[in-house]
Short mmCIF file of C-alpha atoms in Angstrom, two decimals:
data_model
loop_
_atom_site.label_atom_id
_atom_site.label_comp_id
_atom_site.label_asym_id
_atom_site.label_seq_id
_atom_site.Cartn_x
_atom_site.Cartn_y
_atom_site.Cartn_z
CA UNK A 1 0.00 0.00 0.00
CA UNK A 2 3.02 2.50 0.46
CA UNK A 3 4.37 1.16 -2.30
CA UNK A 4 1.53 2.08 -4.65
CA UNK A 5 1.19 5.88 -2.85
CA UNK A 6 4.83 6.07 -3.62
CA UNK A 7 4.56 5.15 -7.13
CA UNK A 8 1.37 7.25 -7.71
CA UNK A 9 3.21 10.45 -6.32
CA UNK A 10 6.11 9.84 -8.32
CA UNK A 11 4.13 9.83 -11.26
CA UNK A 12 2.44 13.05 -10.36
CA UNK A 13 5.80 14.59 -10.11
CA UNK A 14 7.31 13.23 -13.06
CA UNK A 15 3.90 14.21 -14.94
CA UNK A 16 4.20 17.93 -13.48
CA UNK A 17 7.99 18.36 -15.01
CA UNK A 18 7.76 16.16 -17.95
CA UNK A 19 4.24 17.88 -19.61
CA UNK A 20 5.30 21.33 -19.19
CA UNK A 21 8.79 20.67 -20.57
CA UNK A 22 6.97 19.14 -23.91
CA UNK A 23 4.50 21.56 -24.57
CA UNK A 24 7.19 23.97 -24.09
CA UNK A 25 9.57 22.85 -26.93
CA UNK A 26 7.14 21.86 -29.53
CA UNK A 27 7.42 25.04 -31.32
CA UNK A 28 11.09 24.53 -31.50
CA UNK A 29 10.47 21.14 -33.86
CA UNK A 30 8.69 23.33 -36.66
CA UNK A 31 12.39 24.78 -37.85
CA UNK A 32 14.15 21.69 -37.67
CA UNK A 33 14.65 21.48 -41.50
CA UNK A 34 16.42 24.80 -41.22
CA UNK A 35 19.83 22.98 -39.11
CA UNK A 36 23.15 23.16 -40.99
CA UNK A 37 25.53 20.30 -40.80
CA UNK A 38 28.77 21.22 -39.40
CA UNK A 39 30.03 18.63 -42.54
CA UNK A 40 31.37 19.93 -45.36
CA UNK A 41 31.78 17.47 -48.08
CA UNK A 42 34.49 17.79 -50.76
CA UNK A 43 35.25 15.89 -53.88
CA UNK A 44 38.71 15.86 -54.49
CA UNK A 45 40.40 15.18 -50.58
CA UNK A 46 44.27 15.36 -52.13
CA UNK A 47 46.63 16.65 -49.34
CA UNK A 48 47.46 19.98 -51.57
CA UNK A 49 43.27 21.21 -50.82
CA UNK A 50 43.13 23.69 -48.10
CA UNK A 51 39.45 24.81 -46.95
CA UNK A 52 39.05 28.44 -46.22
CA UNK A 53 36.22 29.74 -44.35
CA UNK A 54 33.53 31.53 -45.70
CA UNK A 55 30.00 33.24 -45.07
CA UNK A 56 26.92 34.22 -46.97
CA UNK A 57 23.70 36.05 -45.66
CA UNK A 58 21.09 33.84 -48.16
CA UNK A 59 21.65 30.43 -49.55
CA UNK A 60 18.19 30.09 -51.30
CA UNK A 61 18.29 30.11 -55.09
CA UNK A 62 17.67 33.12 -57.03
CA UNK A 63 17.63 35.32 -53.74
CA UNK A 64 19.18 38.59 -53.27
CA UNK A 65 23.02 37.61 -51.65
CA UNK A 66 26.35 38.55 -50.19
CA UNK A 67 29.48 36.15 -49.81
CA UNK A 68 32.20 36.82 -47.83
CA UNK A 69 35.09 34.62 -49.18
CA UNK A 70 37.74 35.40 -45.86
CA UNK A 71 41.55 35.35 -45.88
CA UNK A 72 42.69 34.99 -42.35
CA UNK A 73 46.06 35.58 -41.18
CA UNK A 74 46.76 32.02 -41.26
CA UNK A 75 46.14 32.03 -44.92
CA UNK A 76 48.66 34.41 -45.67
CA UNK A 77 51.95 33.52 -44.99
CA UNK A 78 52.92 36.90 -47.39
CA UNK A 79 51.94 39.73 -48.19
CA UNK A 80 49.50 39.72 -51.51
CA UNK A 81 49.86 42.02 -54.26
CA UNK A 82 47.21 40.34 -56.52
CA UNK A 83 44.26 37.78 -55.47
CA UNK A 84 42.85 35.78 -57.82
CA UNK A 85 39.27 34.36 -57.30
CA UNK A 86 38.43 31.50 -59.87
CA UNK A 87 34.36 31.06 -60.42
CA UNK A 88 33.06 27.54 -61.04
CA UNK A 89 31.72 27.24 -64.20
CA UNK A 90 28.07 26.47 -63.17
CA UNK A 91 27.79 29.14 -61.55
CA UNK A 92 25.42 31.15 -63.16
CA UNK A 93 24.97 34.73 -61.72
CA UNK A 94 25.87 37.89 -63.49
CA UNK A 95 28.98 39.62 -61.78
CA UNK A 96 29.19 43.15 -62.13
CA UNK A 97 32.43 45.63 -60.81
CA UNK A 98 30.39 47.88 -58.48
CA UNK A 99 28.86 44.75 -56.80
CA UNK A 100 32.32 43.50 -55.74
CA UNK A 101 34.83 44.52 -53.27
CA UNK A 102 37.39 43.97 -51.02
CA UNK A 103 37.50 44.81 -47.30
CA UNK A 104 39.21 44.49 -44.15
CA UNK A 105 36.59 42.49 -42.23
CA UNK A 106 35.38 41.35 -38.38
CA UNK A 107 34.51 37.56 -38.61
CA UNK A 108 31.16 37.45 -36.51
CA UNK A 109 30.15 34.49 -34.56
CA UNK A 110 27.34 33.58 -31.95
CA UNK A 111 27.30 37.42 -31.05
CA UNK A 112 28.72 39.25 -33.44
CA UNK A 113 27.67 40.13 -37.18
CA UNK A 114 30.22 40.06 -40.05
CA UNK A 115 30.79 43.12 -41.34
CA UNK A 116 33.11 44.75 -43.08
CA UNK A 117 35.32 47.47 -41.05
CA UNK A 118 37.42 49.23 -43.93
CA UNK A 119 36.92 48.98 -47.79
CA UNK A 120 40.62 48.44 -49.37
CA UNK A 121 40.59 49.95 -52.56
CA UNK A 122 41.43 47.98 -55.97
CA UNK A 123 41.16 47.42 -59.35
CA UNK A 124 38.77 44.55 -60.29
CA UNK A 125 38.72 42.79 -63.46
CA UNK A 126 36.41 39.85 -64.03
CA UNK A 127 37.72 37.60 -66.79
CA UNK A 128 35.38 35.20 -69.21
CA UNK A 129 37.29 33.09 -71.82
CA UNK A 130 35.91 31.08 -74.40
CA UNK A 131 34.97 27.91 -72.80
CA UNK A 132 32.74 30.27 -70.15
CA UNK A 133 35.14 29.91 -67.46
CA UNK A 134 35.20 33.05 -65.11
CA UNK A 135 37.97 34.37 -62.81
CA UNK A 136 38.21 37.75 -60.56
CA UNK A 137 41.42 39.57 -60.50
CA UNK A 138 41.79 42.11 -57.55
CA UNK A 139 44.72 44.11 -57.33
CA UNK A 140 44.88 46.21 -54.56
CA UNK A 141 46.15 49.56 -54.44
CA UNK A 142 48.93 48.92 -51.65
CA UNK A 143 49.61 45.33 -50.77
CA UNK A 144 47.77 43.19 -48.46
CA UNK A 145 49.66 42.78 -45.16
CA UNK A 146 50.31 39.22 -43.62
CA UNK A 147 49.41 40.96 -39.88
CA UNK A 148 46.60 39.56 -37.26
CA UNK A 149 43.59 41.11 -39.64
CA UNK A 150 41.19 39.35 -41.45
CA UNK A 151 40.51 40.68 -45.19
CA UNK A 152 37.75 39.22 -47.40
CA UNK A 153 36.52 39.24 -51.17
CA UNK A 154 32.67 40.17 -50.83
CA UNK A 155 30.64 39.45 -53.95
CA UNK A 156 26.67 41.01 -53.67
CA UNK A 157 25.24 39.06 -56.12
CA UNK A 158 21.44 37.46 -57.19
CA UNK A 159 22.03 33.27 -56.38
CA UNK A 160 21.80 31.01 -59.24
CA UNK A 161 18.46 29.33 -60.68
CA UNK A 162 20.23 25.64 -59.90
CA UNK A 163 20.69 24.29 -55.89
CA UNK A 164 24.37 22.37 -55.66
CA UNK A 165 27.56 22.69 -54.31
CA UNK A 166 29.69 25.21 -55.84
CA UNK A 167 33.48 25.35 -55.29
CA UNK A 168 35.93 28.48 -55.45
CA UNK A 169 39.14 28.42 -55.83
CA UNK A 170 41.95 31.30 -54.69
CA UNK A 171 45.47 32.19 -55.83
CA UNK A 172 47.19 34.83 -54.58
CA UNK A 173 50.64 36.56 -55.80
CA UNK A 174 53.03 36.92 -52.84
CA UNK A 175 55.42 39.95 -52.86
CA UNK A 176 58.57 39.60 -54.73
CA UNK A 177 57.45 36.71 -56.47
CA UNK A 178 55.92 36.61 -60.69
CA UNK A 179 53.69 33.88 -60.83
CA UNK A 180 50.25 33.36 -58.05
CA UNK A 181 49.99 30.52 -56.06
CA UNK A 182 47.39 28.52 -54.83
CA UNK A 183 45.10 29.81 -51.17
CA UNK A 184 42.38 27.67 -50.92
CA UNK A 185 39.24 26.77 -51.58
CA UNK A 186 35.78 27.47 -50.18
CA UNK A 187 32.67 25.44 -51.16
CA UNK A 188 29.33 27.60 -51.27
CA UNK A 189 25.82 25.47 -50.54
CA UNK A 190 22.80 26.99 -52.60
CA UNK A 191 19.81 24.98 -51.70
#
């Protein structure tokens, strides 16, 4: 008999905390399509591919967006005096000069926003040979300084009319030297 008065307060209790607690996160299940995998999957895993980070505001298809491709310090070992930004060839979006730019640039995280602190100025030339593949060149004005800041390539562009994985790839011409070398490679998810 105190068994049973045992067990049916326990149940009382555990019914008190436990219906609450459901009715409570329920709303929280309706956006659980919207979680990103902290996976990134990539094609070619040779030992000479070096992921760089990345961020973009919209990853829907034809929606209005801006992509920050970063170069931390630990990408630079150098200072650059030319970046080049190579543009799968899938990648169907219409780049235009006054839409891209290059910027000294705070990395936000759980708190922060990124944003982009001072515009470096540059010549931009966007390149489109025969066979439709299309490559930025940025040269900026004064080099870019191997030091603690982050910089970053910013396209604002409209997303293209196909989902996939798209994969860019970065050279960058050291100071003192003729010929650009490779950076890395960032892989941008349209759904």
């Amino acid at each position: 008999m105190v068994k049973t008065k045992k067990l049916a307060l326990n149940l009382k209790i555990l019914r008190f905390f436990l219906i609450p607690t459901i009715l409570f996160s329920t709303p929280f299940f309706n956006n659980i399509q919207d979680a990103k995998a902290g996976m990134e999957f990539q094609w070619d895993q040779d030992s000479g591919y070096r992921r760089l980070k990345w961020f973009q505001k919209e990853n829907k298809r034809r929606f209005r967006n801006t992509i920050y491709f970063f170069f931390r310090p630990s990408d630079r070992k150098t200072d650059l005096l030319k970046i080049n930004l190579a543009i799968p060839k899938h990648f169907k979006s219409t780049l235009n000069n006054e839409k891209i730019s290059l910027c000294k640039v705070k990395i936000g995280g759980f708190e922060d926003r990124t944003k982009c602190l001072q515009d470096i100025p540059a010549d931009i030339e966007i390149n489109t040979d025969e066979s439709s593949f299309r490559s930025l060149n940025i040269y900026p004005y004064s080099p870019i300084p191997s030091n603690k800041d982050s910089y970053a390539v910013v396209l604002k562009i409209i997303n293209p009319k196909k989902s996939g994985l798209y994969q860019f790839h970065s050279y960058g011409q050291p100071k003192g030297k003729s010929v650009s070398s490779y950076l890395g490679s960032w892989t941008i998810v349209i759904d």
